[in-house]
Structures are given as structure tokens and as C-alpha cells.
């Protein structure tokens, strides 16, 4: 068991699951508090890192492509404070963070978790029903229907059409974008292949102005995306798997020929040594992988 407790939240790893509980500090983002506890299964992880800084460090989980609907929707655009898979770590707890990383990495090695894309979501996404308000509207999703209701900030040409109601089966894609510079963000539900009007005028979109509640709309987007067909589960999935590069912190570990018997583990140690001598494994990666095998011995 590995556990690290910080103001941002508490991360616990039991060998199978990383449990993320948001902190109660007033500076914790609305998205993290609204999302609540997240259980990340080991098979959903592609890697874990700890980055030491001058005043504090940052613990990061990297999820496999396609494993998490929120990560899919956000596309790396969530700010650090709103990203539930990052944890700010005070410098006096850096050793605990490094131990946490070692434990997760060792389990990834021992279980030989595939770091490539998934063909179905391994996390369920935000719980339902979900209702969030930001920008020029309120979005509600109950698992079957999406309702978009407008407020006083909505452009009249859009609000005059009344509440928008969409069936999940009508939605072809979901887009969420935060504000950037002078450009407003949006949450949009695409229901056709044609060009959509600007979010300000689009009855299928909520326009976002860059306020602190904007990331909450990413939760609505993730809840819908989790119930749409998975983007990797199609005829192009094999090609996607072939084109996806290995992550930088993934350590290639040859699988033993049969079981975890003594001879098989010794063969694995020799193979690791050969990979290290050939320059495929760095010294740090070799040490981590070797320690994981030695634990089995």
C-alpha cells in the first residue's frame, strides 16, 4: 500500500487501483470537487511521474489513450489545477511521492500492462444525472437526453429558440474547449456533418467566457462521451495501435516463457541485462525492472 496526502487531495495505491480523493482545501478546483473520488485501475495507466520543483513537485498519472472519457474530451487542455490526474506535492513529501511512483511502476512491470490505446473506456466517467452551469447556459444529461437551457447572457437569436433537447442517439460528437486569449471557449454537441455556427449562435453549444466554472462543462462532455461509441473500437483500431509510439517512461520487459518459476525469472533477469547493455534500457529503467523481478524471486 502506498499513500500520499496533500492539500490538493489524497492518492492511494493498493497494487490494483489508484484511488484519487480531492482535498477539502478551498483552493481545490471546482472540477475536482464535483468529480469526486476517482478509481483508476492499473490497466488504465500508461505511466506515472514525479517532477520536483523549487517550491513543490508534481505527481502525474498518464492514462492510456482511450481509457478515460474525461481525458479524451479535455485533450490536454485542462489547466494543472483542474486536472484530476495531477497532484501538487510539498517538497517535504517528495520522498513519499517517489516511493508512490516506484510502487505503481513496479506493478505496471509485474502485470505487464499494455501502454497502448484501448478499444473501450476503462473509467466510467462522471456519475449521472449531471447538471452544470457556466457561460451562457446550463447543461443537463441523464444518460438518455441532453438539455441546454439559456440565461441572460445568451445571444437572443439562440435563446429565442427555447431550451434545446437532444437525444443521445442524435449526437455524433462532443467538443469542449476552454477560453484562450481573446477567444471564448465552448461545449458543443455535434448532430450533423455540416458546418456549425459560432458557439454564440449555435443552439447545440454553450459559450464559455473564461470564468472559473468553465471546466465543469468538461464533466458534462465526458459523461456524454462515455456513452457514445468508443472512437478506437472501429476498423481503424489496428492501424491506430501500430502507429502509437511507446511512451518515454515505458520499460520493455520480456515476458517469461512460462509462469513465475525460478528459472523463468532468472531468464528475465538475463534478458534485462542484455537490454541494458544494448542501450535499450537506461540505468534507471534497468534498476526498476530488476527490482520488480527480484521481488518475485
PDB file of C-alpha atoms in Angstrom:
ATOM      1  CA  UNK A   1       0.000   0.000   0.000  1.00  0.00           C
ATOM      2  CA  UNK A   2       1.297   3.434  -0.972  1.00  0.00           C
ATOM      3  CA  UNK A   3      -0.427   6.652   0.100  1.00  0.00           C
ATOM      4  CA  UNK A   4       0.320  10.345  -0.193  1.00  0.00           C
ATOM      5  CA  UNK A   5      -1.816  13.021   1.480  1.00  0.00           C
ATOM      6  CA  UNK A   6      -1.619  16.653   0.360  1.00  0.00           C
ATOM      7  CA  UNK A   7      -3.855  19.719   0.387  1.00  0.00           C
ATOM      8  CA  UNK A   8      -4.832  19.001  -3.226  1.00  0.00           C
ATOM      9  CA  UNK A   9      -6.025  15.549  -2.274  1.00  0.00           C
ATOM     10  CA  UNK A  10      -5.081  12.011  -1.295  1.00  0.00           C
ATOM     11  CA  UNK A  11      -3.752   9.333  -3.634  1.00  0.00           C
ATOM     12  CA  UNK A  12      -3.741   5.695  -2.538  1.00  0.00           C
ATOM     13  CA  UNK A  13      -2.411   2.682  -4.444  1.00  0.00           C
ATOM     14  CA  UNK A  14      -3.174  -0.893  -3.365  1.00  0.00           C
ATOM     15  CA  UNK A  15      -1.449  -2.729  -6.217  1.00  0.00           C
ATOM     16  CA  UNK A  16      -4.549  -2.793  -8.441  1.00  0.00           C
ATOM     17  CA  UNK A  17      -6.110   0.673  -8.274  1.00  0.00           C
ATOM     18  CA  UNK A  18      -5.030   4.273  -7.770  1.00  0.00           C
ATOM     19  CA  UNK A  19      -7.731   5.998  -5.725  1.00  0.00           C
ATOM     20  CA  UNK A  20      -7.840   9.768  -6.042  1.00  0.00           C
ATOM     21  CA  UNK A  21      -9.793  11.729  -3.447  1.00  0.00           C
ATOM     22  CA  UNK A  22      -9.944  15.527  -3.885  1.00  0.00           C
ATOM     23  CA  UNK A  23      -8.824  17.688  -0.988  1.00  0.00           C
ATOM     24  CA  UNK A  24     -11.159  19.902   1.015  1.00  0.00           C
ATOM     25  CA  UNK A  25      -8.908  22.957   0.795  1.00  0.00           C
ATOM     26  CA  UNK A  26     -10.737  25.984  -0.609  1.00  0.00           C
ATOM     27  CA  UNK A  27      -8.135  26.272  -3.371  1.00  0.00           C
ATOM     28  CA  UNK A  28      -9.013  22.845  -4.800  1.00  0.00           C
ATOM     29  CA  UNK A  29     -10.703  23.323  -8.180  1.00  0.00           C
ATOM     30  CA  UNK A  30     -14.461  23.048  -8.681  1.00  0.00           C
ATOM     31  CA  UNK A  31     -13.930  20.314 -11.256  1.00  0.00           C
ATOM     32  CA  UNK A  32     -12.051  18.075  -8.816  1.00  0.00           C
ATOM     33  CA  UNK A  33     -14.613  18.629  -6.083  1.00  0.00           C
ATOM     34  CA  UNK A  34     -17.526  17.996  -8.462  1.00  0.00           C
ATOM     35  CA  UNK A  35     -15.943  14.884  -9.951  1.00  0.00           C
ATOM     36  CA  UNK A  36     -15.321  13.416  -6.501  1.00  0.00           C
ATOM     37  CA  UNK A  37     -13.374  10.226  -5.892  1.00  0.00           C
ATOM     38  CA  UNK A  38     -11.856   8.570  -8.946  1.00  0.00           C
ATOM     39  CA  UNK A  39     -10.718   4.946  -9.034  1.00  0.00           C
ATOM     40  CA  UNK A  40      -8.127   4.386 -11.767  1.00  0.00           C
ATOM     41  CA  UNK A  41      -7.495   0.684 -12.478  1.00  0.00           C
ATOM     42  CA  UNK A  42      -3.878  -0.283 -13.085  1.00  0.00           C
ATOM     43  CA  UNK A  43      -4.679  -1.456 -16.607  1.00  0.00           C
ATOM     44  CA  UNK A  44      -5.776   2.103 -17.494  1.00  0.00           C
ATOM     45  CA  UNK A  45      -2.320   3.554 -16.803  1.00  0.00           C
ATOM     46  CA  UNK A  46       0.421   4.204 -19.320  1.00  0.00           C
ATOM     47  CA  UNK A  47       2.853   5.693 -16.811  1.00  0.00           C
ATOM     48  CA  UNK A  48       3.445   7.779 -13.704  1.00  0.00           C
ATOM     49  CA  UNK A  49       5.999  10.510 -12.995  1.00  0.00           C
ATOM     50  CA  UNK A  50       7.069  12.845 -10.227  1.00  0.00           C
ATOM     51  CA  UNK A  51       8.600  16.196 -11.169  1.00  0.00           C
ATOM     52  CA  UNK A  52      10.490  18.027  -8.433  1.00  0.00           C
ATOM     53  CA  UNK A  53      10.225  21.820  -8.420  1.00  0.00           C
ATOM     54  CA  UNK A  54      11.778  24.618  -6.365  1.00  0.00           C
ATOM     55  CA  UNK A  55       8.830  25.082  -4.024  1.00  0.00           C
ATOM     56  CA  UNK A  56       6.790  21.966  -4.736  1.00  0.00           C
ATOM     57  CA  UNK A  57       6.672  18.983  -7.024  1.00  0.00           C
ATOM     58  CA  UNK A  58       4.013  17.457  -9.232  1.00  0.00           C
ATOM     59  CA  UNK A  59       2.858  13.863  -9.286  1.00  0.00           C
ATOM     60  CA  UNK A  60       1.254  12.872 -12.598  1.00  0.00           C
ATOM     61  CA  UNK A  61      -0.631   9.852 -13.854  1.00  0.00           C
ATOM     62  CA  UNK A  62      -0.583   9.304 -17.607  1.00  0.00           C
ATOM     63  CA  UNK A  63      -3.568   7.306 -18.801  1.00  0.00           C
ATOM     64  CA  UNK A  64      -3.704   5.096 -21.858  1.00  0.00           C
ATOM     65  CA  UNK A  65      -5.232   6.673 -24.941  1.00  0.00           C
ATOM     66  CA  UNK A  66      -8.953   5.946 -24.873  1.00  0.00           C
ATOM     67  CA  UNK A  67      -9.082   4.720 -21.268  1.00  0.00           C
ATOM     68  CA  UNK A  68     -10.801   7.769 -19.778  1.00  0.00           C
ATOM     69  CA  UNK A  69     -13.637   9.835 -21.301  1.00  0.00           C
ATOM     70  CA  UNK A  70     -12.610  12.996 -19.426  1.00  0.00           C
ATOM     71  CA  UNK A  71      -9.044  12.801 -20.724  1.00  0.00           C
ATOM     72  CA  UNK A  72     -10.409  12.169 -24.225  1.00  0.00           C
ATOM     73  CA  UNK A  73     -12.665  15.230 -24.076  1.00  0.00           C
ATOM     74  CA  UNK A  74     -10.112  17.552 -22.466  1.00  0.00           C
ATOM     75  CA  UNK A  75      -7.370  16.715 -24.958  1.00  0.00           C
ATOM     76  CA  UNK A  76      -4.692  18.076 -22.636  1.00  0.00           C
ATOM     77  CA  UNK A  77      -6.442  21.445 -22.322  1.00  0.00           C
ATOM     78  CA  UNK A  78      -7.375  21.261 -18.645  1.00  0.00           C
ATOM     79  CA  UNK A  79      -5.245  23.557 -16.514  1.00  0.00           C
ATOM     80  CA  UNK A  80      -2.995  21.898 -13.927  1.00  0.00           C
ATOM     81  CA  UNK A  81      -5.280  22.834 -11.060  1.00  0.00           C
ATOM     82  CA  UNK A  82      -8.323  21.197 -12.672  1.00  0.00           C
ATOM     83  CA  UNK A  83      -6.595  18.050 -13.939  1.00  0.00           C
ATOM     84  CA  UNK A  84      -7.598  15.246 -11.508  1.00  0.00           C
ATOM     85  CA  UNK A  85      -4.585  13.176 -12.555  1.00  0.00           C
ATOM     86  CA  UNK A  86      -2.077  15.663 -11.166  1.00  0.00           C
ATOM     87  CA  UNK A  87      -1.209  16.247  -7.527  1.00  0.00           C
ATOM     88  CA  UNK A  88       0.827  19.130  -6.103  1.00  0.00           C
ATOM     89  CA  UNK A  89       3.366  17.695  -3.649  1.00  0.00           C
ATOM     90  CA  UNK A  90       5.134  19.749  -0.984  1.00  0.00           C
ATOM     91  CA  UNK A  91       8.912  19.330  -1.022  1.00  0.00           C
ATOM     92  CA  UNK A  92       8.983  17.658   2.384  1.00  0.00           C
ATOM     93  CA  UNK A  93       6.860  14.833   0.924  1.00  0.00           C
ATOM     94  CA  UNK A  94       8.973  14.317  -2.197  1.00  0.00           C
ATOM     95  CA  UNK A  95      10.308  11.012  -0.860  1.00  0.00           C
ATOM     96  CA  UNK A  96       6.771   9.701  -0.394  1.00  0.00           C
ATOM     97  CA  UNK A  97       5.909  10.739  -3.959  1.00  0.00           C
ATOM     98  CA  UNK A  98       8.967   8.924  -5.324  1.00  0.00           C
ATOM     99  CA  UNK A  99       8.011   5.800  -3.370  1.00  0.00           C
ATOM    100  CA  UNK A 100       4.476   6.058  -4.811  1.00  0.00           C
ATOM    101  CA  UNK A 101       5.912   6.241  -8.339  1.00  0.00           C
ATOM    102  CA  UNK A 102       8.133   3.212  -7.732  1.00  0.00           C
ATOM    103  CA  UNK A 103       5.223   1.138  -6.442  1.00  0.00           C
ATOM    104  CA  UNK A 104       2.994   1.958  -9.421  1.00  0.00           C
ATOM    105  CA  UNK A 105       5.790   1.399 -11.942  1.00  0.00           C
ATOM    106  CA  UNK A 106       6.731  -1.932 -10.391  1.00  0.00           C
ATOM    107  CA  UNK A 107       3.118  -3.086 -10.599  1.00  0.00           C
ATOM    108  CA  UNK A 108       2.902  -1.992 -14.234  1.00  0.00           C
ATOM    109  CA  UNK A 109       6.007  -4.052 -14.954  1.00  0.00           C
ATOM    110  CA  UNK A 110       4.923  -7.102 -12.987  1.00  0.00           C
ATOM    111  CA  UNK A 111       1.432  -7.138 -14.515  1.00  0.00           C
ATOM    112  CA  UNK A 112       2.880  -6.338 -17.969  1.00  0.00           C
ATOM    113  CA  UNK A 113       0.217  -3.696 -18.563  1.00  0.00           C
ATOM    114  CA  UNK A 114      -0.116  -2.680 -22.200  1.00  0.00           C
ATOM    115  CA  UNK A 115       0.543   1.051 -22.509  1.00  0.00           C
ATOM    116  CA  UNK A 116      -1.096   1.347 -25.929  1.00  0.00           C
ATOM    117  CA  UNK A 117      -4.595   2.604 -26.823  1.00  0.00           C
ATOM    118  CA  UNK A 118      -7.725   0.910 -25.510  1.00  0.00           C
ATOM    119  CA  UNK A 119     -10.810  -0.026 -27.511  1.00  0.00           C
ATOM    120  CA  UNK A 120     -13.224   0.730 -24.684  1.00  0.00           C
ATOM    121  CA  UNK A 121     -13.294   3.084 -21.710  1.00  0.00           C
ATOM    122  CA  UNK A 122     -11.746   1.690 -18.541  1.00  0.00           C
ATOM    123  CA  UNK A 123     -13.127   4.507 -16.379  1.00  0.00           C
ATOM    124  CA  UNK A 124     -16.877   5.191 -16.248  1.00  0.00           C
ATOM    125  CA  UNK A 125     -16.765   8.987 -16.427  1.00  0.00           C
ATOM    126  CA  UNK A 126     -18.759  11.373 -14.192  1.00  0.00           C
ATOM    127  CA  UNK A 127     -21.794   9.939 -12.428  1.00  0.00           C
ATOM    128  CA  UNK A 128     -25.324  10.668 -13.623  1.00  0.00           C
ATOM    129  CA  UNK A 129     -27.503  12.637 -13.661  1.00  0.00           C
ATOM    130  CA  UNK A 130     -25.233  15.634 -14.098  1.00  0.00           C
ATOM    131  CA  UNK A 131     -26.109  19.334 -14.316  1.00  0.00           C
ATOM    132  CA  UNK A 132     -23.555  22.130 -14.720  1.00  0.00           C
ATOM    133  CA  UNK A 133     -23.898  25.860 -15.338  1.00  0.00           C
ATOM    134  CA  UNK A 134     -21.285  28.085 -16.949  1.00  0.00           C
ATOM    135  CA  UNK A 135     -21.053  30.698 -19.662  1.00  0.00           C
ATOM    136  CA  UNK A 136     -24.372  31.356 -21.371  1.00  0.00           C
ATOM    137  CA  UNK A 137     -26.209  28.220 -20.308  1.00  0.00           C
ATOM    138  CA  UNK A 138     -26.882  25.170 -18.160  1.00  0.00           C
ATOM    139  CA  UNK A 139     -26.263  21.648 -19.475  1.00  0.00           C
ATOM    140  CA  UNK A 140     -28.022  18.578 -18.055  1.00  0.00           C
ATOM    141  CA  UNK A 141     -27.535  14.939 -19.023  1.00  0.00           C
ATOM    142  CA  UNK A 142     -29.441  11.982 -17.551  1.00  0.00           C
ATOM    143  CA  UNK A 143     -27.978   9.197 -19.667  1.00  0.00           C
ATOM    144  CA  UNK A 144     -30.565   9.482 -22.440  1.00  0.00           C
ATOM    145  CA  UNK A 145     -31.217  13.162 -23.076  1.00  0.00           C
ATOM    146  CA  UNK A 146     -29.174  16.366 -23.087  1.00  0.00           C
ATOM    147  CA  UNK A 147     -30.877  19.625 -22.142  1.00  0.00           C
ATOM    148  CA  UNK A 148     -29.354  23.041 -22.791  1.00  0.00           C
ATOM    149  CA  UNK A 149     -31.083  25.927 -21.021  1.00  0.00           C
ATOM    150  CA  UNK A 150     -30.126  29.539 -21.552  1.00  0.00           C
ATOM    151  CA  UNK A 151     -29.566  32.532 -19.263  1.00  0.00           C
ATOM    152  CA  UNK A 152     -29.479  36.305 -19.545  1.00  0.00           C
ATOM    153  CA  UNK A 153     -26.055  36.248 -21.198  1.00  0.00           C
ATOM    154  CA  UNK A 154     -27.264  34.171 -24.159  1.00  0.00           C
ATOM    155  CA  UNK A 155     -27.478  35.779 -27.602  1.00  0.00           C
ATOM    156  CA  UNK A 156     -31.150  36.490 -28.316  1.00  0.00           C
ATOM    157  CA  UNK A 157     -31.176  34.624 -31.618  1.00  0.00           C
ATOM    158  CA  UNK A 158     -30.201  31.468 -29.707  1.00  0.00           C
ATOM    159  CA  UNK A 159     -32.271  31.902 -26.559  1.00  0.00           C
ATOM    160  CA  UNK A 160     -35.405  32.742 -28.572  1.00  0.00           C
ATOM    161  CA  UNK A 161     -35.461  29.120 -29.793  1.00  0.00           C
ATOM    162  CA  UNK A 162     -36.028  27.959 -26.222  1.00  0.00           C
ATOM    163  CA  UNK A 163     -34.472  25.022 -24.416  1.00  0.00           C
ATOM    164  CA  UNK A 164     -32.537  22.624 -26.642  1.00  0.00           C
ATOM    165  CA  UNK A 165     -33.222  18.931 -26.059  1.00  0.00           C
ATOM    166  CA  UNK A 166     -31.108  16.276 -27.754  1.00  0.00           C
ATOM    167  CA  UNK A 167     -31.390  12.513 -27.672  1.00  0.00           C
ATOM    168  CA  UNK A 168     -28.101  10.709 -27.042  1.00  0.00           C
ATOM    169  CA  UNK A 169     -28.643   8.820 -30.295  1.00  0.00           C
ATOM    170  CA  UNK A 170     -28.653  12.101 -32.239  1.00  0.00           C
ATOM    171  CA  UNK A 171     -25.203  13.151 -31.006  1.00  0.00           C
ATOM    172  CA  UNK A 172     -22.309  12.304 -33.325  1.00  0.00           C
ATOM    173  CA  UNK A 173     -19.523  14.061 -31.428  1.00  0.00           C
ATOM    174  CA  UNK A 174     -18.866  16.225 -28.368  1.00  0.00           C
ATOM    175  CA  UNK A 175     -16.374  19.080 -28.196  1.00  0.00           C
ATOM    176  CA  UNK A 176     -15.151  21.053 -25.199  1.00  0.00           C
ATOM    177  CA  UNK A 177     -12.687  23.928 -25.472  1.00  0.00           C
ATOM    178  CA  UNK A 178     -11.591  26.351 -22.736  1.00  0.00           C
ATOM    179  CA  UNK A 179     -11.183  30.032 -23.448  1.00  0.00           C
ATOM    180  CA  UNK A 180      -7.807  31.005 -24.877  1.00  0.00           C
ATOM    181  CA  UNK A 181      -6.674  34.612 -25.090  1.00  0.00           C
ATOM    182  CA  UNK A 182      -9.445  36.696 -26.647  1.00  0.00           C
ATOM    183  CA  UNK A 183     -11.273  33.609 -27.955  1.00  0.00           C
ATOM    184  CA  UNK A 184     -14.174  32.233 -25.933  1.00  0.00           C
ATOM    185  CA  UNK A 185     -14.486  28.539 -25.205  1.00  0.00           C
ATOM    186  CA  UNK A 186     -17.465  26.257 -25.706  1.00  0.00           C
ATOM    187  CA  UNK A 187     -19.193  22.946 -25.105  1.00  0.00           C
ATOM    188  CA  UNK A 188     -20.721  21.730 -28.362  1.00  0.00           C
ATOM    189  CA  UNK A 189     -22.807  18.713 -29.310  1.00  0.00           C
ATOM    190  CA  UNK A 190     -22.493  17.929 -32.996  1.00  0.00           C
ATOM    191  CA  UNK A 191     -25.596  16.414 -34.556  1.00  0.00           C
ATOM    192  CA  UNK A 192     -24.649  16.616 -38.227  1.00  0.00           C
ATOM    193  CA  UNK A 193     -21.746  16.615 -40.625  1.00  0.00           C
ATOM    194  CA  UNK A 194     -22.188  20.195 -41.813  1.00  0.00           C
ATOM    195  CA  UNK A 195     -20.511  23.324 -40.507  1.00  0.00           C
ATOM    196  CA  UNK A 196     -21.838  24.624 -37.207  1.00  0.00           C
ATOM    197  CA  UNK A 197     -22.384  28.315 -36.446  1.00  0.00           C
ATOM    198  CA  UNK A 198     -20.201  30.072 -33.892  1.00  0.00           C
ATOM    199  CA  UNK A 199     -20.987  28.873 -30.326  1.00  0.00           C
ATOM    200  CA  UNK A 200     -22.523  32.251 -29.589  1.00  0.00           C
ATOM    201  CA  UNK A 201     -25.326  31.466 -32.057  1.00  0.00           C
ATOM    202  CA  UNK A 202     -25.327  27.659 -32.007  1.00  0.00           C
ATOM    203  CA  UNK A 203     -28.336  26.171 -30.127  1.00  0.00           C
ATOM    204  CA  UNK A 204     -26.299  22.983 -29.645  1.00  0.00           C
ATOM    205  CA  UNK A 205     -23.452  24.785 -27.895  1.00  0.00           C
ATOM    206  CA  UNK A 206     -22.794  26.565 -24.607  1.00  0.00           C
ATOM    207  CA  UNK A 207     -20.423  29.507 -24.994  1.00  0.00           C
ATOM    208  CA  UNK A 208     -17.785  29.874 -22.245  1.00  0.00           C
ATOM    209  CA  UNK A 209     -16.197  33.167 -21.235  1.00  0.00           C
ATOM    210  CA  UNK A 210     -13.134  32.107 -19.281  1.00  0.00           C
ATOM    211  CA  UNK A 211     -14.581  32.041 -15.758  1.00  0.00           C
ATOM    212  CA  UNK A 212     -13.733  29.517 -13.039  1.00  0.00           C
ATOM    213  CA  UNK A 213     -16.792  27.349 -13.715  1.00  0.00           C
ATOM    214  CA  UNK A 214     -15.851  26.689 -17.348  1.00  0.00           C
ATOM    215  CA  UNK A 215     -14.027  23.374 -16.644  1.00  0.00           C
ATOM    216  CA  UNK A 216     -17.272  21.980 -15.177  1.00  0.00           C
ATOM    217  CA  UNK A 217     -18.663  21.735 -18.703  1.00  0.00           C
ATOM    218  CA  UNK A 218     -15.875  19.258 -19.472  1.00  0.00           C
ATOM    219  CA  UNK A 219     -17.559  16.914 -16.966  1.00  0.00           C
ATOM    220  CA  UNK A 220     -20.841  17.066 -18.897  1.00  0.00           C
ATOM    221  CA  UNK A 221     -18.942  16.407 -22.115  1.00  0.00           C
ATOM    222  CA  UNK A 222     -17.159  13.421 -20.538  1.00  0.00           C
ATOM    223  CA  UNK A 223     -20.426  11.966 -19.218  1.00  0.00           C
ATOM    224  CA  UNK A 224     -21.900  12.024 -22.731  1.00  0.00           C
ATOM    225  CA  UNK A 225     -18.744  10.771 -24.454  1.00  0.00           C
ATOM    226  CA  UNK A 226     -18.583   7.803 -22.046  1.00  0.00           C
ATOM    227  CA  UNK A 227     -21.905   6.609 -23.507  1.00  0.00           C
ATOM    228  CA  UNK A 228     -21.100   7.147 -27.179  1.00  0.00           C
ATOM    229  CA  UNK A 229     -19.329   4.535 -29.345  1.00  0.00           C
ATOM    230  CA  UNK A 230     -15.636   4.380 -28.459  1.00  0.00           C
ATOM    231  CA  UNK A 231     -13.510   6.127 -31.144  1.00  0.00           C
ATOM    232  CA  UNK A 232     -10.876   3.348 -31.161  1.00  0.00           C
ATOM    233  CA  UNK A 233     -13.354   0.478 -31.476  1.00  0.00           C
ATOM    234  CA  UNK A 234     -13.644   0.513 -35.259  1.00  0.00           C
ATOM    235  CA  UNK A 235     -11.948  -0.906 -38.318  1.00  0.00           C
ATOM    236  CA  UNK A 236      -9.046   1.512 -37.904  1.00  0.00           C
ATOM    237  CA  UNK A 237      -8.129   0.322 -34.403  1.00  0.00           C
ATOM    238  CA  UNK A 238      -5.307  -1.999 -35.599  1.00  0.00           C
ATOM    239  CA  UNK A 239      -3.732   0.839 -37.563  1.00  0.00           C
ATOM    240  CA  UNK A 240      -4.034   3.152 -34.545  1.00  0.00           C
ATOM    241  CA  UNK A 241      -2.307   0.601 -32.361  1.00  0.00           C
ATOM    242  CA  UNK A 242       0.507   0.252 -34.858  1.00  0.00           C
ATOM    243  CA  UNK A 243       1.078   3.979 -35.140  1.00  0.00           C
ATOM    244  CA  UNK A 244       1.025   4.785 -31.415  1.00  0.00           C
ATOM    245  CA  UNK A 245       4.605   5.338 -30.139  1.00  0.00           C
ATOM    246  CA  UNK A 246       5.782   3.778 -26.924  1.00  0.00           C
ATOM    247  CA  UNK A 247       5.675   6.290 -24.023  1.00  0.00           C
ATOM    248  CA  UNK A 248       9.006   7.625 -22.854  1.00  0.00           C
ATOM    249  CA  UNK A 249       8.744   6.089 -19.405  1.00  0.00           C
ATOM    250  CA  UNK A 250       7.561   2.649 -20.536  1.00  0.00           C
ATOM    251  CA  UNK A 251      10.129  -0.053 -19.876  1.00  0.00           C
ATOM    252  CA  UNK A 252      10.089  -3.032 -22.270  1.00  0.00           C
ATOM    253  CA  UNK A 253      10.228  -6.141 -20.129  1.00  0.00           C
ATOM    254  CA  UNK A 254      10.300  -9.551 -21.846  1.00  0.00           C
ATOM    255  CA  UNK A 255       7.657 -11.930 -20.530  1.00  0.00           C
ATOM    256  CA  UNK A 256       8.880 -15.175 -19.021  1.00  0.00           C
ATOM    257  CA  UNK A 257       8.396 -18.283 -21.136  1.00  0.00           C
ATOM    258  CA  UNK A 258       6.080 -19.898 -18.606  1.00  0.00           C
ATOM    259  CA  UNK A 259       4.761 -18.784 -15.234  1.00  0.00           C
ATOM    260  CA  UNK A 260       6.769 -17.195 -12.478  1.00  0.00           C
ATOM    261  CA  UNK A 261       9.026 -20.189 -11.721  1.00  0.00           C
ATOM    262  CA  UNK A 262      12.590 -19.631 -10.567  1.00  0.00           C
ATOM    263  CA  UNK A 263      14.223 -20.430 -13.921  1.00  0.00           C
ATOM    264  CA  UNK A 264      11.865 -18.151 -15.855  1.00  0.00           C
ATOM    265  CA  UNK A 265      12.619 -15.236 -13.564  1.00  0.00           C
ATOM    266  CA  UNK A 266      16.359 -15.830 -13.900  1.00  0.00           C
ATOM    267  CA  UNK A 267      15.959 -15.788 -17.678  1.00  0.00           C
ATOM    268  CA  UNK A 268      14.119 -12.499 -17.397  1.00  0.00           C
ATOM    269  CA  UNK A 269      16.974 -11.022 -15.356  1.00  0.00           C
ATOM    270  CA  UNK A 270      19.448 -12.082 -18.041  1.00  0.00           C
ATOM    271  CA  UNK A 271      17.237 -10.584 -20.765  1.00  0.00           C
ATOM    272  CA  UNK A 272      17.003  -7.319 -18.845  1.00  0.00           C
ATOM    273  CA  UNK A 273      20.789  -7.234 -18.537  1.00  0.00           C
ATOM    274  CA  UNK A 274      21.112  -7.740 -22.288  1.00  0.00           C
ATOM    275  CA  UNK A 275      18.623  -4.932 -22.970  1.00  0.00           C
ATOM    276  CA  UNK A 276      20.583  -2.650 -20.659  1.00  0.00           C
ATOM    277  CA  UNK A 277      23.914  -3.494 -22.300  1.00  0.00           C
ATOM    278  CA  UNK A 278      22.381  -2.899 -25.721  1.00  0.00           C
ATOM    279  CA  UNK A 279      21.286   0.583 -24.652  1.00  0.00           C
ATOM    280  CA  UNK A 280      17.560  -0.160 -24.920  1.00  0.00           C
ATOM    281  CA  UNK A 281      17.056   0.300 -21.172  1.00  0.00           C
ATOM    282  CA  UNK A 282      18.521   3.216 -19.255  1.00  0.00           C
ATOM    283  CA  UNK A 283      20.297   2.526 -15.966  1.00  0.00           C
ATOM    284  CA  UNK A 284      17.250   3.772 -14.030  1.00  0.00           C
ATOM    285  CA  UNK A 285      14.837   1.649 -16.062  1.00  0.00           C
ATOM    286  CA  UNK A 286      17.066  -1.417 -15.687  1.00  0.00           C
ATOM    287  CA  UNK A 287      17.265  -0.957 -11.917  1.00  0.00           C
ATOM    288  CA  UNK A 288      13.481  -0.534 -11.592  1.00  0.00           C
ATOM    289  CA  UNK A 289      12.728  -3.576 -13.743  1.00  0.00           C
ATOM    290  CA  UNK A 290      15.359  -5.695 -11.987  1.00  0.00           C
ATOM    291  CA  UNK A 291      13.947  -4.824  -8.548  1.00  0.00           C
ATOM    292  CA  UNK A 292      10.460  -5.813  -9.760  1.00  0.00           C
ATOM    293  CA  UNK A 293      11.726  -9.241 -10.857  1.00  0.00           C
ATOM    294  CA  UNK A 294      13.769  -9.740  -7.706  1.00  0.00           C
ATOM    295  CA  UNK A 295      10.640  -9.182  -5.620  1.00  0.00           C
ATOM    296  CA  UNK A 296       9.117 -12.226  -7.336  1.00  0.00           C
ATOM    297  CA  UNK A 297      12.179 -14.306  -6.509  1.00  0.00           C
TER     298      UNK A 297
END
